[in-house]
């Protein structure tokens, strides 16, 4: 099996680029942020303070979290039997996901779900600790970054396109805070693996970033895109 790990801060284009590259190479795209988001959403739905680690940890065994792929190959998240794929995208849930993801027990709870995907399929997996913790033997590791303003602009455009009301300044402030939290935490912090290729997408068009990632995939895995 081939595995490609793509890590980096929020809004660097990880999910859009990974999804497209996976489609081109016939790999499965695994969005690991969606799993943390599902736990973040669960804390909200069950009225649990995401800053209260003990309460979050106590909630974990009561949750049923499932990751499934529909006929179109899209990853869907289910919480206690309900499809929550849309709800987990709310900005409020981004911050809750970042908070619960700093809890070591939450990370441990999700390790096997992520690794089993890579055992069973060729994957492009994106997140914060894929190259460092989840798939340390990945065939290719990419650390994707871009200027904070660039990243906030992309995230803002994405949210407004989905009809979510927000201001650019709010999105930028939220993103900077979340990146600080994700980088400063003790458990699996956001950082490039020693053997990761650093890719700065500032000023790139989406097409250029996809080209760059696909070039690396072909070079490191020996696979060629099956679809163009
Ligand atoms: O990729 P995202 O923005 O959907 O992720 C939401 C939060 O989940 C992010 O702020 C940090 C956390 N996360 C993580 O800690 N480890 C991952 N592999 C993926 C996401």
XYZ file of C-alpha atoms in Angstrom, residues 27 44 61 68 70 79 83 94 105 112 128 137 142 155 190 193 206:
17
model
C -6.089 6.765 -3.790
C -21.022 20.768 22.137
C -16.290 5.588 25.198
C -17.633 6.201 5.754
C -20.346 7.391 -0.128
C -21.822 10.629 15.192
C -24.448 12.197 9.410
C -13.066 24.313 14.380
C -6.445 10.427 25.320
C -6.162 2.994 15.113
C -1.276 17.799 11.718
C 6.763 5.253 7.450
C 4.619 16.905 2.670
C -10.802 29.850 4.406
C 1.825 20.548 14.486
C 8.502 15.465 10.159
C -4.642 25.938 -6.786
